[in-house]
PDB file of C-alpha atoms in Angstrom:
ATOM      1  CA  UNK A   1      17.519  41.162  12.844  1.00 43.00           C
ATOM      2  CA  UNK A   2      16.632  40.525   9.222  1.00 46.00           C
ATOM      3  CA  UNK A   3      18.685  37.659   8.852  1.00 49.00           C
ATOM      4  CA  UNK A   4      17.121  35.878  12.153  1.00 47.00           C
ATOM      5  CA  UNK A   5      13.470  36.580  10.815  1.00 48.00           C
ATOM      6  CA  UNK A   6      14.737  34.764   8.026  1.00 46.00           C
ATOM      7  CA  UNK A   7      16.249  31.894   9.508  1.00 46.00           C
ATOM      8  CA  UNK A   8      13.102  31.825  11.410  1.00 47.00           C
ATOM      9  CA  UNK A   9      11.017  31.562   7.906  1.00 47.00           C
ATOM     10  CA  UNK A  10      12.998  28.597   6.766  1.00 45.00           C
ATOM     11  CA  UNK A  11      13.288  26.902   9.845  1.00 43.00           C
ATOM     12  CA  UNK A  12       9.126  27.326  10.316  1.00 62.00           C
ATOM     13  CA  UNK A  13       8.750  26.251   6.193  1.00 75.00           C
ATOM     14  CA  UNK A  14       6.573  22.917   5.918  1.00 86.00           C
ATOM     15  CA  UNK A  15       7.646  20.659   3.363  1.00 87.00           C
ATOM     16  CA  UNK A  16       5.570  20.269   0.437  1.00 90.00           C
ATOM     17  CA  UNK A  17       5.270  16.582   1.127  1.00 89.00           C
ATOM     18  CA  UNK A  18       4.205  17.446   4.771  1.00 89.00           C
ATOM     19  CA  UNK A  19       1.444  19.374   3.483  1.00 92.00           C
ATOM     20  CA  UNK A  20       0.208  16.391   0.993  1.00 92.00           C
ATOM     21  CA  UNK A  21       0.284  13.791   3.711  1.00 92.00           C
ATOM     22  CA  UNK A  22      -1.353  15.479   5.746  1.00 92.00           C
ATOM     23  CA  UNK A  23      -4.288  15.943   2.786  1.00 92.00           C
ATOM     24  CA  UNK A  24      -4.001  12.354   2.335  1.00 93.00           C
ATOM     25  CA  UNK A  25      -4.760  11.313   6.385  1.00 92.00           C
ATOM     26  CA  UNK A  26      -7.233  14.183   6.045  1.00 92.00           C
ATOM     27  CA  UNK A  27      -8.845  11.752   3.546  1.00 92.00           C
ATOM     28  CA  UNK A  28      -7.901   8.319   5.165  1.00 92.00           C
ATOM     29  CA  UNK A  29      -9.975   9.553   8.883  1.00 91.00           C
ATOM     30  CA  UNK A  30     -13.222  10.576   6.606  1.00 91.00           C
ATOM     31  CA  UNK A  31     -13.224   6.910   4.921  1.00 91.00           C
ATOM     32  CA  UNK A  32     -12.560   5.339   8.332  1.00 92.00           C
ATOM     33  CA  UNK A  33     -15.234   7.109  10.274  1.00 91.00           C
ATOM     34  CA  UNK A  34     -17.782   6.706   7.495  1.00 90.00           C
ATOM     35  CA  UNK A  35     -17.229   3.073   7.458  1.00 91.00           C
ATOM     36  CA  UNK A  36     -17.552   2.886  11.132  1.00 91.00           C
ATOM     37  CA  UNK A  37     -21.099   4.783  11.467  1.00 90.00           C
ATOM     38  CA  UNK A  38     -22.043   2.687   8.368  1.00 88.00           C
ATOM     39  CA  UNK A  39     -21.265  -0.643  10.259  1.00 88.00           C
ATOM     40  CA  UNK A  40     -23.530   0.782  12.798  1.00 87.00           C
ATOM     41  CA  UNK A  41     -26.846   0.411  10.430  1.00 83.00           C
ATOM     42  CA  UNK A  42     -25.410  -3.079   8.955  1.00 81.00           C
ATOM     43  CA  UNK A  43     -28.551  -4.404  10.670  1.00 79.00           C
ATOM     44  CA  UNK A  44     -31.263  -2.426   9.334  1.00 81.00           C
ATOM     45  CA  UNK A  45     -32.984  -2.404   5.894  1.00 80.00           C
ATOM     46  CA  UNK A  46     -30.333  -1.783   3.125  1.00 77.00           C
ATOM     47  CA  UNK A  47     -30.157   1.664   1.696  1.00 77.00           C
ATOM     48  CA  UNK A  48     -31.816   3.486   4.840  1.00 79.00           C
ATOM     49  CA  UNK A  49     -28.568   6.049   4.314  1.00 80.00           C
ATOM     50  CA  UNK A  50     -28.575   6.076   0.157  1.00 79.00           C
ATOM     51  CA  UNK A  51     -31.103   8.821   0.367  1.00 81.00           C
ATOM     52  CA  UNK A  52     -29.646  11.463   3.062  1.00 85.00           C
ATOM     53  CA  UNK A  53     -26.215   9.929   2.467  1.00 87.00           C
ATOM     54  CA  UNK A  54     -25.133  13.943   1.638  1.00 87.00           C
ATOM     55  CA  UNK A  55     -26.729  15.013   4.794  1.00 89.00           C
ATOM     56  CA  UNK A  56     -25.200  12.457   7.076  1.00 90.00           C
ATOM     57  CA  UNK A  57     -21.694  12.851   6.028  1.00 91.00           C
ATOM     58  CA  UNK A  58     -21.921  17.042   6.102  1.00 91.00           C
ATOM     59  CA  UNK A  59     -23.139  16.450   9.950  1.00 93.00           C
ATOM     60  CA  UNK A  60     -20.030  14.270  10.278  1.00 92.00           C
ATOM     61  CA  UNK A  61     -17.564  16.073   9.007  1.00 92.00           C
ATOM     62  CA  UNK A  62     -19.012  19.261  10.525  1.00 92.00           C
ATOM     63  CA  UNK A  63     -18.560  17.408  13.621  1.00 92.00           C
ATOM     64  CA  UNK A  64     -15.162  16.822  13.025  1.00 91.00           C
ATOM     65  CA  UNK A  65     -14.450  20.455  12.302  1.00 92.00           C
ATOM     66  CA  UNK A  66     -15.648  21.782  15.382  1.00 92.00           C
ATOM     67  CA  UNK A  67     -13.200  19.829  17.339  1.00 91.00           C
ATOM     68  CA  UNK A  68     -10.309  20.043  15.200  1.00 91.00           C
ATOM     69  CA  UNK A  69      -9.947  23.588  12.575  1.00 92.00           C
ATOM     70  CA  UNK A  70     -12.220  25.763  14.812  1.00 92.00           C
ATOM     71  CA  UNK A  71     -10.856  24.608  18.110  1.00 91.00           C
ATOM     72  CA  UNK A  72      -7.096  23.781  17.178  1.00 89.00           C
ATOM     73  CA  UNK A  73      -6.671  25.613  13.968  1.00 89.00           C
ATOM     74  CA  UNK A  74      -5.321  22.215  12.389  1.00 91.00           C
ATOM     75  CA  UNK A  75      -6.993  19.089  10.990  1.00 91.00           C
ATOM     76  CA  UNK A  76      -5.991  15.754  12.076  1.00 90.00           C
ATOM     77  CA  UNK A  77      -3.872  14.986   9.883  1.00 90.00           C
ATOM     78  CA  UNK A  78      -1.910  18.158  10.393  1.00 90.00           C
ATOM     79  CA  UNK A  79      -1.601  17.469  13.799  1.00 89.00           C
ATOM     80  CA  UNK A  80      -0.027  14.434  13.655  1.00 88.00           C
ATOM     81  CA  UNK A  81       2.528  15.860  11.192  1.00 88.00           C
ATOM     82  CA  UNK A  82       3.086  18.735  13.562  1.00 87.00           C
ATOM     83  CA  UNK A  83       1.109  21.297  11.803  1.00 90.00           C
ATOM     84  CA  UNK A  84      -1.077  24.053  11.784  1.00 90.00           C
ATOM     85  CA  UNK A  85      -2.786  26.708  10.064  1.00 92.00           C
ATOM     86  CA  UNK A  86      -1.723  30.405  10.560  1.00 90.00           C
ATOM     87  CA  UNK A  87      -3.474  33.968   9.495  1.00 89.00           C
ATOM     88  CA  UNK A  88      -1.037  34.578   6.258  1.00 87.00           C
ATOM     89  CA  UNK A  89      -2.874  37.750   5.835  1.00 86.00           C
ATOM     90  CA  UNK A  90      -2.018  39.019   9.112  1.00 82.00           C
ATOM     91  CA  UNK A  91       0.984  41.372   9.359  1.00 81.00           C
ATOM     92  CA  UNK A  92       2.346  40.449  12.353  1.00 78.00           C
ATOM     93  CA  UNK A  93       5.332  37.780  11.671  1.00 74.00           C
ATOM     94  CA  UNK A  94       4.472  36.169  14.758  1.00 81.00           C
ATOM     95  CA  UNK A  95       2.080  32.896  14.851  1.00 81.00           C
ATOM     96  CA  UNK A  96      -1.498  34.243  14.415  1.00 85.00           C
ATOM     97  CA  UNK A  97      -4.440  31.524  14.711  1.00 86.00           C
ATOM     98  CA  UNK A  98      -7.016  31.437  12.018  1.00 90.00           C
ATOM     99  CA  UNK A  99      -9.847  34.148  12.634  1.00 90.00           C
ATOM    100  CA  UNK A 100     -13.174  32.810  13.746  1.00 91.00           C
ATOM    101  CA  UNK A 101     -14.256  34.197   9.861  1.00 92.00           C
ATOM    102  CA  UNK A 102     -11.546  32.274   8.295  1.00 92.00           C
ATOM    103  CA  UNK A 103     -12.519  29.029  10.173  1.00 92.00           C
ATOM    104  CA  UNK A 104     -16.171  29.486   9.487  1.00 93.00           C
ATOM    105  CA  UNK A 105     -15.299  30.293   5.571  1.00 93.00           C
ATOM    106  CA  UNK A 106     -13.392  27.237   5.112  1.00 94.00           C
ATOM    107  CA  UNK A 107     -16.303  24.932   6.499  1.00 92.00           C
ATOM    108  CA  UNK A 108     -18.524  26.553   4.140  1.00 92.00           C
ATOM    109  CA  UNK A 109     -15.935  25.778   1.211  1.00 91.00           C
ATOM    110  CA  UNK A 110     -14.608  22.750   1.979  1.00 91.00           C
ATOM    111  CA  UNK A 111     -17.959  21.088   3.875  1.00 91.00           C
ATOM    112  CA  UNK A 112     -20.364  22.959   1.925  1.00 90.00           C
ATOM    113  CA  UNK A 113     -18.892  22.355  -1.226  1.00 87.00           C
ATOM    114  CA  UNK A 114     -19.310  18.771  -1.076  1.00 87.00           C
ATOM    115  CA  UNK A 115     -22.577  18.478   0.427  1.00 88.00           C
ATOM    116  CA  UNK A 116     -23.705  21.055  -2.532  1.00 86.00           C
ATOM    117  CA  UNK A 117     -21.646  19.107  -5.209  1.00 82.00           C
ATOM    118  CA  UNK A 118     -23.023  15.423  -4.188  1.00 83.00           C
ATOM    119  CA  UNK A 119     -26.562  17.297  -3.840  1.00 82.00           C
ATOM    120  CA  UNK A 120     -26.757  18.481  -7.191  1.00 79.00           C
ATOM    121  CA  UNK A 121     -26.036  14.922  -8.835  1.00 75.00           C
ATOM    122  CA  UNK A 122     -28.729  13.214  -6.943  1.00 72.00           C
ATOM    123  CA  UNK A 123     -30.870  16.195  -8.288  1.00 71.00           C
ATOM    124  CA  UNK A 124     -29.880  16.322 -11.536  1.00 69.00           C
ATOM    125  CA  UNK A 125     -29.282  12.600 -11.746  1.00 67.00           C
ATOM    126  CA  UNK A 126     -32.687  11.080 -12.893  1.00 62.00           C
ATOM    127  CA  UNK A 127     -34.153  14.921 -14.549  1.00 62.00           C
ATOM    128  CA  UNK A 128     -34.303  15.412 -17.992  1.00 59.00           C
ATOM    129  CA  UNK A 129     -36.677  18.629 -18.283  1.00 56.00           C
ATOM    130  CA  UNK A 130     -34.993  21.419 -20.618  1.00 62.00           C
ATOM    131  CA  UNK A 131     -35.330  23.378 -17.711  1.00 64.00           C
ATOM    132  CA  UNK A 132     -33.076  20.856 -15.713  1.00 69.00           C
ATOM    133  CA  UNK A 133     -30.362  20.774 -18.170  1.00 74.00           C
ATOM    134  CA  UNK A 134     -29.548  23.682 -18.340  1.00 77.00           C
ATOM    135  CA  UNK A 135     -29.001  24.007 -14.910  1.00 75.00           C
ATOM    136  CA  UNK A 136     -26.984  20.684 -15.238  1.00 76.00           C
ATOM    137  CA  UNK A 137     -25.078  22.446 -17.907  1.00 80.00           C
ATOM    138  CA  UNK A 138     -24.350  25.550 -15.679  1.00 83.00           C
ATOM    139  CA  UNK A 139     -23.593  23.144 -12.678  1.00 79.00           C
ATOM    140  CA  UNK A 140     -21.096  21.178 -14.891  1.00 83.00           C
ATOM    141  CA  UNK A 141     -19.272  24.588 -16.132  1.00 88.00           C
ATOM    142  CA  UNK A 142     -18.642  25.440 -12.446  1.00 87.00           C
ATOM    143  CA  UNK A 143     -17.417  22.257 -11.312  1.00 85.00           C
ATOM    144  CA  UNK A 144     -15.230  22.362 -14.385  1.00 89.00           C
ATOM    145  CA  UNK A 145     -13.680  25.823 -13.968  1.00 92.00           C
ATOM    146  CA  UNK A 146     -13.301  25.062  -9.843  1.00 91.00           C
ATOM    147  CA  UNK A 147     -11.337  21.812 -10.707  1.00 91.00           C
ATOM    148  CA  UNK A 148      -9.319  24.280 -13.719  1.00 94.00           C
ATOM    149  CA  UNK A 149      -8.722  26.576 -10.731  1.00 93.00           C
ATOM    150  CA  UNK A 150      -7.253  23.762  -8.315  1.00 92.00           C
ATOM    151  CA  UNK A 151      -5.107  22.418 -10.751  1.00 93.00           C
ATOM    152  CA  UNK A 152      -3.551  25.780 -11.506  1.00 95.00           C
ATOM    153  CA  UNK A 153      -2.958  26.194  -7.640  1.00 93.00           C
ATOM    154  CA  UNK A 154      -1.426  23.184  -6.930  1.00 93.00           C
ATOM    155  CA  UNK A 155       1.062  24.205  -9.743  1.00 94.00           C
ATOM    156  CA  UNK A 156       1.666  27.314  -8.164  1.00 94.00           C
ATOM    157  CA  UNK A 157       1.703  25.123  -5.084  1.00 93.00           C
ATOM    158  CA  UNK A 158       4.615  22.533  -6.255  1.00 91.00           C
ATOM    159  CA  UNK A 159       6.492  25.462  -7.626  1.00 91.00           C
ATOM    160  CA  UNK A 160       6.395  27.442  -4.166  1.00 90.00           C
ATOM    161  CA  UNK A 161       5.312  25.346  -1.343  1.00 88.00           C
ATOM    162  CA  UNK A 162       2.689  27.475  -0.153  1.00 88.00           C
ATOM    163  CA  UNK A 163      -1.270  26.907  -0.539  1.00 91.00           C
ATOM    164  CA  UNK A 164      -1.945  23.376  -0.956  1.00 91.00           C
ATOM    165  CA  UNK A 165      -5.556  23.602  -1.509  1.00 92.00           C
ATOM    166  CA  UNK A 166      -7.160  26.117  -3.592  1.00 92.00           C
ATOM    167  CA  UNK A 167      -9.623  27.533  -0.276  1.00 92.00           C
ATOM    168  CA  UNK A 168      -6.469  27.701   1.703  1.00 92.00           C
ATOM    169  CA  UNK A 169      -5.315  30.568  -0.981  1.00 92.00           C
ATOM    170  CA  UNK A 170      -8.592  32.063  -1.132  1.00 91.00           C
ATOM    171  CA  UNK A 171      -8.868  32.137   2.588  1.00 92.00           C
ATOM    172  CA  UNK A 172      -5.272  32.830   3.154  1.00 90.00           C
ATOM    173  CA  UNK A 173      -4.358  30.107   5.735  1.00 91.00           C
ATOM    174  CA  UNK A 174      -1.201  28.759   5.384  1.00 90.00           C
ATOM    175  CA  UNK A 175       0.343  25.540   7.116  1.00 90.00           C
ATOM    176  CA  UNK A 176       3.226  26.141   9.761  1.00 89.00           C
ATOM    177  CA  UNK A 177       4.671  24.206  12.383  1.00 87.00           C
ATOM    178  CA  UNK A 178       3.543  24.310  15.577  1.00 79.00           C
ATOM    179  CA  UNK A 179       6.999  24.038  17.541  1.00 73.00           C
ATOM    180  CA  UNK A 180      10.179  25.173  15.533  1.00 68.00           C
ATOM    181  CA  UNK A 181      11.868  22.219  13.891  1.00 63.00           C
ATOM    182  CA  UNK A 182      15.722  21.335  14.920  1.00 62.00           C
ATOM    183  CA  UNK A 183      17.837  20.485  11.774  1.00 59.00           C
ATOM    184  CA  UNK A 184      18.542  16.910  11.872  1.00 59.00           C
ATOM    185  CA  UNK A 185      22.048  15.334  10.622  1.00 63.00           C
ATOM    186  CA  UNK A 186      21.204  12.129   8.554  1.00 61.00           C
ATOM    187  CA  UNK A 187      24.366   9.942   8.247  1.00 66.00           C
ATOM    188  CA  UNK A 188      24.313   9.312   4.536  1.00 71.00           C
ATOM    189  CA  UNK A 189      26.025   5.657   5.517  1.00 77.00           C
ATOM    190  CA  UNK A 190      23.653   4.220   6.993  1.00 75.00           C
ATOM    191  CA  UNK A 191      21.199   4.990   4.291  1.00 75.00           C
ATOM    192  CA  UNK A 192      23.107   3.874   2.007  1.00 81.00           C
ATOM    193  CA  UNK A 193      23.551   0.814   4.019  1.00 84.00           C
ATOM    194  CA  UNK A 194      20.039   0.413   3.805  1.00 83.00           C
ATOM    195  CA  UNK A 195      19.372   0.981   0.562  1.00 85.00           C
ATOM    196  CA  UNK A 196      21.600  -1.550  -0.449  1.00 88.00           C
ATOM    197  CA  UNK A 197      20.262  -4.567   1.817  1.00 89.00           C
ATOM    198  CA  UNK A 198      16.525  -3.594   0.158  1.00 88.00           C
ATOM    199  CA  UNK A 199      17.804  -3.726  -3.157  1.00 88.00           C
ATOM    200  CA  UNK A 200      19.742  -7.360  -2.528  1.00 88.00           C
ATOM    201  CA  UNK A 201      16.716  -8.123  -0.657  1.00 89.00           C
ATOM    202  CA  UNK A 202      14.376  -7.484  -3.784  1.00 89.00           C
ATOM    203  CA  UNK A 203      17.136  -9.274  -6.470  1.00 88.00           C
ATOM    204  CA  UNK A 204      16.701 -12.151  -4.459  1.00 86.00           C
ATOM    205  CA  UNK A 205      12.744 -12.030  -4.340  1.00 87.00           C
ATOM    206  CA  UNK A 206      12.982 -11.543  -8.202  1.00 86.00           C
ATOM    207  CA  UNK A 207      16.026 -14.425  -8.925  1.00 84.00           C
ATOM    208  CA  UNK A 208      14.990 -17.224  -5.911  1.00 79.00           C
ATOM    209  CA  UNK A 209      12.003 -18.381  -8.160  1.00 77.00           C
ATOM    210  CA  UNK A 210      13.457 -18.680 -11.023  1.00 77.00           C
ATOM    211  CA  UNK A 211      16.374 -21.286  -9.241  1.00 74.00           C
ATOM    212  CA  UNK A 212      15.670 -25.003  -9.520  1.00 69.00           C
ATOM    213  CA  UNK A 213      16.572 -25.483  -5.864  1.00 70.00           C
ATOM    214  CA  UNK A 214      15.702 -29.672  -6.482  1.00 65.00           C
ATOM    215  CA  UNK A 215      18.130 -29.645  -9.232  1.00 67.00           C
ATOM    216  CA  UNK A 216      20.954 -27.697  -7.570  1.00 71.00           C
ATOM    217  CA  UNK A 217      20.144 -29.756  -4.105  1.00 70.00           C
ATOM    218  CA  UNK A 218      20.812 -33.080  -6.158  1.00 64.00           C
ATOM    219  CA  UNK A 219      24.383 -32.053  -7.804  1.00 68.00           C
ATOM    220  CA  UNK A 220      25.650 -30.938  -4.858  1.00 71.00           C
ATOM    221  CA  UNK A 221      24.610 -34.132  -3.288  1.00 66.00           C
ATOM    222  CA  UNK A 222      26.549 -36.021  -6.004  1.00 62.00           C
ATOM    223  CA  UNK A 223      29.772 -33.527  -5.706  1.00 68.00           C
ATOM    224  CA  UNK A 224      29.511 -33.688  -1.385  1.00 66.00           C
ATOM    225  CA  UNK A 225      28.893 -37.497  -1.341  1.00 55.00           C
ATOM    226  CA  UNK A 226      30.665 -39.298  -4.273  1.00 51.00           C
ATOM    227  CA  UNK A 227      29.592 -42.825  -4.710  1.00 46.00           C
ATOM    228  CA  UNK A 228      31.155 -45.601  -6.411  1.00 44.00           C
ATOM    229  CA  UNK A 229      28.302 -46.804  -9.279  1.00 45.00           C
ATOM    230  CA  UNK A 230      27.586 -50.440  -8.892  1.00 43.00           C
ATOM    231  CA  UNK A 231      26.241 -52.434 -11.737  1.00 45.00           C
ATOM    232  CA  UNK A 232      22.526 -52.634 -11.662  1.00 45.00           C
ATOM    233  CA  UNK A 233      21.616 -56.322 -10.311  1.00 46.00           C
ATOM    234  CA  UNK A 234      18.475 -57.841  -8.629  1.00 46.00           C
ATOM    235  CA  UNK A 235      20.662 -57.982  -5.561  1.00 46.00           C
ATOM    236  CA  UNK A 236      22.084 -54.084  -5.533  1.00 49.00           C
ATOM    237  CA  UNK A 237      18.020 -53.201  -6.323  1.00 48.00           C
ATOM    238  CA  UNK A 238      16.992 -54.857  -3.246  1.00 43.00           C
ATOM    239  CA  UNK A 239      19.733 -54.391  -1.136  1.00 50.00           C
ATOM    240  CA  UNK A 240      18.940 -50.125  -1.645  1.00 53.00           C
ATOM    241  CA  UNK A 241      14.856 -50.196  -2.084  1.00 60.00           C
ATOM    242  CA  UNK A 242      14.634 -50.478   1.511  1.00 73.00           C
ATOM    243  CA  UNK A 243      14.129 -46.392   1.690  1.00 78.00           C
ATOM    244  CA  UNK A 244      13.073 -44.081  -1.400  1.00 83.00           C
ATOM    245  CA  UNK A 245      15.744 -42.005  -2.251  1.00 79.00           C
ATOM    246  CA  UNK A 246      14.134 -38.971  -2.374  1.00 79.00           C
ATOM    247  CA  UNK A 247      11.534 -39.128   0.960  1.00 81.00           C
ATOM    248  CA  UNK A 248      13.329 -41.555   2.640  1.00 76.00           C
ATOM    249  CA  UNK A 249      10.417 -43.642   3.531  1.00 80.00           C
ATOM    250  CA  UNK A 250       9.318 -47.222   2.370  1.00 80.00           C
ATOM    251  CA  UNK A 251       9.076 -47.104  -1.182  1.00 81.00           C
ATOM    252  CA  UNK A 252       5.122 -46.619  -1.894  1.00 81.00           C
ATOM    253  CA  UNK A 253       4.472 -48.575  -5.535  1.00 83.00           C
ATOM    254  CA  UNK A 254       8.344 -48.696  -5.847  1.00 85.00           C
ATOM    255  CA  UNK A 255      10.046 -47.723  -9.226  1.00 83.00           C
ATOM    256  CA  UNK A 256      13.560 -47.041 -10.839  1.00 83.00           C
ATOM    257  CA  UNK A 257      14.588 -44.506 -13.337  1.00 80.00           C
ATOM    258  CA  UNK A 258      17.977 -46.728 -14.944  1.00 77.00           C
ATOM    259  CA  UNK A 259      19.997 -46.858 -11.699  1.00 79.00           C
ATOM    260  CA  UNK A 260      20.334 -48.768  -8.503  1.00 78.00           C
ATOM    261  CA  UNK A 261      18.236 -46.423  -6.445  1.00 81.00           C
ATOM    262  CA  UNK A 262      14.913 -47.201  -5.900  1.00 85.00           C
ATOM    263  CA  UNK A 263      11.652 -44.142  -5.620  1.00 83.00           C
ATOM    264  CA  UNK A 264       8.417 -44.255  -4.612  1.00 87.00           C
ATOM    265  CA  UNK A 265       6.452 -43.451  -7.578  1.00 84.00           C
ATOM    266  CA  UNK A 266       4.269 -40.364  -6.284  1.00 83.00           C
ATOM    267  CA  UNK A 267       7.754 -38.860  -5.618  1.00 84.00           C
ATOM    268  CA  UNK A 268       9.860 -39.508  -8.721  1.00 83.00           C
ATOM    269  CA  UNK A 269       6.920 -38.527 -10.798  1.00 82.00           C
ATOM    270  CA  UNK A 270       5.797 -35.419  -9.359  1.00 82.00           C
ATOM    271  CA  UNK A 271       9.732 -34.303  -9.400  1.00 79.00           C
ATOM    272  CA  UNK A 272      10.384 -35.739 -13.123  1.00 77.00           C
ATOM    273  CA  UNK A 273       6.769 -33.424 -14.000  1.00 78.00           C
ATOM    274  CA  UNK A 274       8.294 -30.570 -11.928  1.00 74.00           C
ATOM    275  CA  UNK A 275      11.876 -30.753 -13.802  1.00 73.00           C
ATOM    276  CA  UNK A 276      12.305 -32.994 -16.981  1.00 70.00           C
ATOM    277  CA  UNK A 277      15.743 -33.046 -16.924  1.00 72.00           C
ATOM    278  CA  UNK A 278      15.100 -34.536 -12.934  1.00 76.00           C
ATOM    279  CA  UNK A 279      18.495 -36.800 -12.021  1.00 77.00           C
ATOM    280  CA  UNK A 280      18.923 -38.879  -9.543  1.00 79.00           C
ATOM    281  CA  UNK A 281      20.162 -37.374  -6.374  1.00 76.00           C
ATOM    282  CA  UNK A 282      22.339 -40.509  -5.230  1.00 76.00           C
ATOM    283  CA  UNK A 283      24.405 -40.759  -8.268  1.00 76.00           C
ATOM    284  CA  UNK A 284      23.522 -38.185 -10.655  1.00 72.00           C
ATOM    285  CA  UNK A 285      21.590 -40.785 -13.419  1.00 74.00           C
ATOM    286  CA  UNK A 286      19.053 -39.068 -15.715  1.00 75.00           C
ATOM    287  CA  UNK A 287      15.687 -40.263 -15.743  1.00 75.00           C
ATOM    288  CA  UNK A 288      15.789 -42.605 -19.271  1.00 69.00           C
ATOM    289  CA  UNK A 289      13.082 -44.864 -18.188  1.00 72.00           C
ATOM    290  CA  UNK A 290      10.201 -44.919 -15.220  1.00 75.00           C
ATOM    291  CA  UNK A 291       9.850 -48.886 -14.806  1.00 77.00           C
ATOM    292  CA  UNK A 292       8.441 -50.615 -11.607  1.00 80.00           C
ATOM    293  CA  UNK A 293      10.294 -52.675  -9.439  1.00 75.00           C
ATOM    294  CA  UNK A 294      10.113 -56.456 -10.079  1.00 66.00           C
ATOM    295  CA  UNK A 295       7.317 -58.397  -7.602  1.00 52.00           C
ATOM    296  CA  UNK A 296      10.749 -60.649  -6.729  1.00 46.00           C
ATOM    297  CA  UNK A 297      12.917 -58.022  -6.003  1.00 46.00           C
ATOM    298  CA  UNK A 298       9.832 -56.827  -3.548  1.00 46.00           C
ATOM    299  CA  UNK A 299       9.768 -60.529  -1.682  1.00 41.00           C
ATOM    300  CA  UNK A 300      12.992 -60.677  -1.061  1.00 46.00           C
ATOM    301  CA  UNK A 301      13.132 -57.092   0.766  1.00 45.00           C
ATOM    302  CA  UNK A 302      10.527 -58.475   2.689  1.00 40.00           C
ATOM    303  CA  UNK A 303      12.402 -61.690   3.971  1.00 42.00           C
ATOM    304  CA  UNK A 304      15.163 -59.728   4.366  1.00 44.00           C
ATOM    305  CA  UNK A 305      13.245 -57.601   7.219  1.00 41.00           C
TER     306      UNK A 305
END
């Protein structure tokens, strides 16, 4: 019997990192439906909210309380995890919901506590009585020894899984699945199959830009498609500036680099800019010289057409 209640207690355990995401959608739904009801006043005079802006979000989130902790006994984030708070100070090792105490205790800590702590800046913003201070001063100690006290907790929290939140502990609510979780087998191959395509996939993200794919393109040209190198004559110029050798268009201001191939000279320029050690992708030829095609090389292409 002992050793089943304590199969039950580990198969029932939430993870630690259960518990933190479901803090984090916790925080995720508040942004989103505080963006939405601000969209709502988009259209009225700017800063109608600033000055009840405390107010309006306690209403909210009290709102969202009453439909999820006090009638579920789980927040919306736990819910989608498969979680939900249980009576830890209950005896019983059965589930227990939250008592209606509990629930009504943690909106005053969790709901209250902000409303009071965003309060007492907007009081103590713009004050500088003696008065005032040292209210500010007393206000400041307490903030400081409540966010001393959470830190401790989630120490004792990372160190024994229970208690995310420092008003869980006080309250004694502690997360718990809702349905008993199976133990899942997780092939280890096919994460490590995984793992292995996202790191190639990332090497190649990191190495691809650093590749002169023009460059590479053009030798493999020259080692796939040897070609015999021809003297450079008027004749061989205008027999091959019919196309640009790199667009493969009418040359456009037409141009040669020391060979018999003939560029346009947006193309060849912008590539010998983009690479200075640019070659010609025909043959191979460096670029030694950038000179324009002569007008009688141009004339006879044209009576050749």
């Amino acid at each position: 019997m002992a050793s089943r209640d304590e199969n039950m207690k580990r198969t029932n355990r939430v993870l630690r990192i259960s518990q933190l995401d479901a803090l984090e959608l916790n925080k995720a739904l508040e942004q989103l439906v505080w963006s939405q009801f601000t969209q709502c006043f988009h259209g009225f005079k700017p800063g109608l909210l600033a000055r009840f802006e405390p107010e309006v979000k306690a209403f909210l989130w009290l709102f969202l309380w009453r439909f999820t902790v006090y009638s579920k006994s789980a927040t919306v984030g736990q819910s989608v995890l498969n979680i939900q708070y249980r009576n830890d100070f209950s005896p019983n090792l059965r589930y227990q919901p939250l008592s209606k105490n509990q629930k009504l205790w943690y909106a005053v800590c969790t709901i209250g506590g902000k409303w009071l702590e965003e309060r007492c800046y907007d009081l103590f913003r713009n004050r500088h009585v003696a008065s005032f201070r040292k209210a500010k001063q007393c206000v400041n100690l307490v903030v400081g020894l409540l966010k001393l006290g959470r830190l401790i907790n989630f120490l004792i929290f990372l160190q024994r899984g229970k208690f995310a939140t420092l008003t869980e502990r006080l309250l004694g609510i502690r997360s718990v699945f809702c349905r008993p979780q199976n133990v899942r087998e997780v092939g280890f191959e096919y994460m490590n199959r995984e793992l292995l395509w996202h790191s190639f996939a990332e090497f190649l993200i990191f190495l691809l830009p650093l590749v002169n794919i023009q460059k590479l393109k053009a030798k493999l040209s020259s080692w796939c498609i040897p070609l015999t190198r021809a003297p450079s004559s008027d004749s061989t110029l205008a027999t091959s500036g019919r196309q640009c050798s790199l667009c493969g268009e009418w040359p456009t201001m037409p141009h040669t680099i020391g060979c018999e191939h003939v560029f346009c000279y947006y193309c060849v320029k912008s590539s010998f800019l983009f690479d200075v050690s640019f070659a010609c992708p025909k043959c191979g030829t460096e670029v030694h010289s950038l000179q324009p095609l002569k007008s009688g090389i141009e004339m006879t292409e044209v009576n050749a057409l």
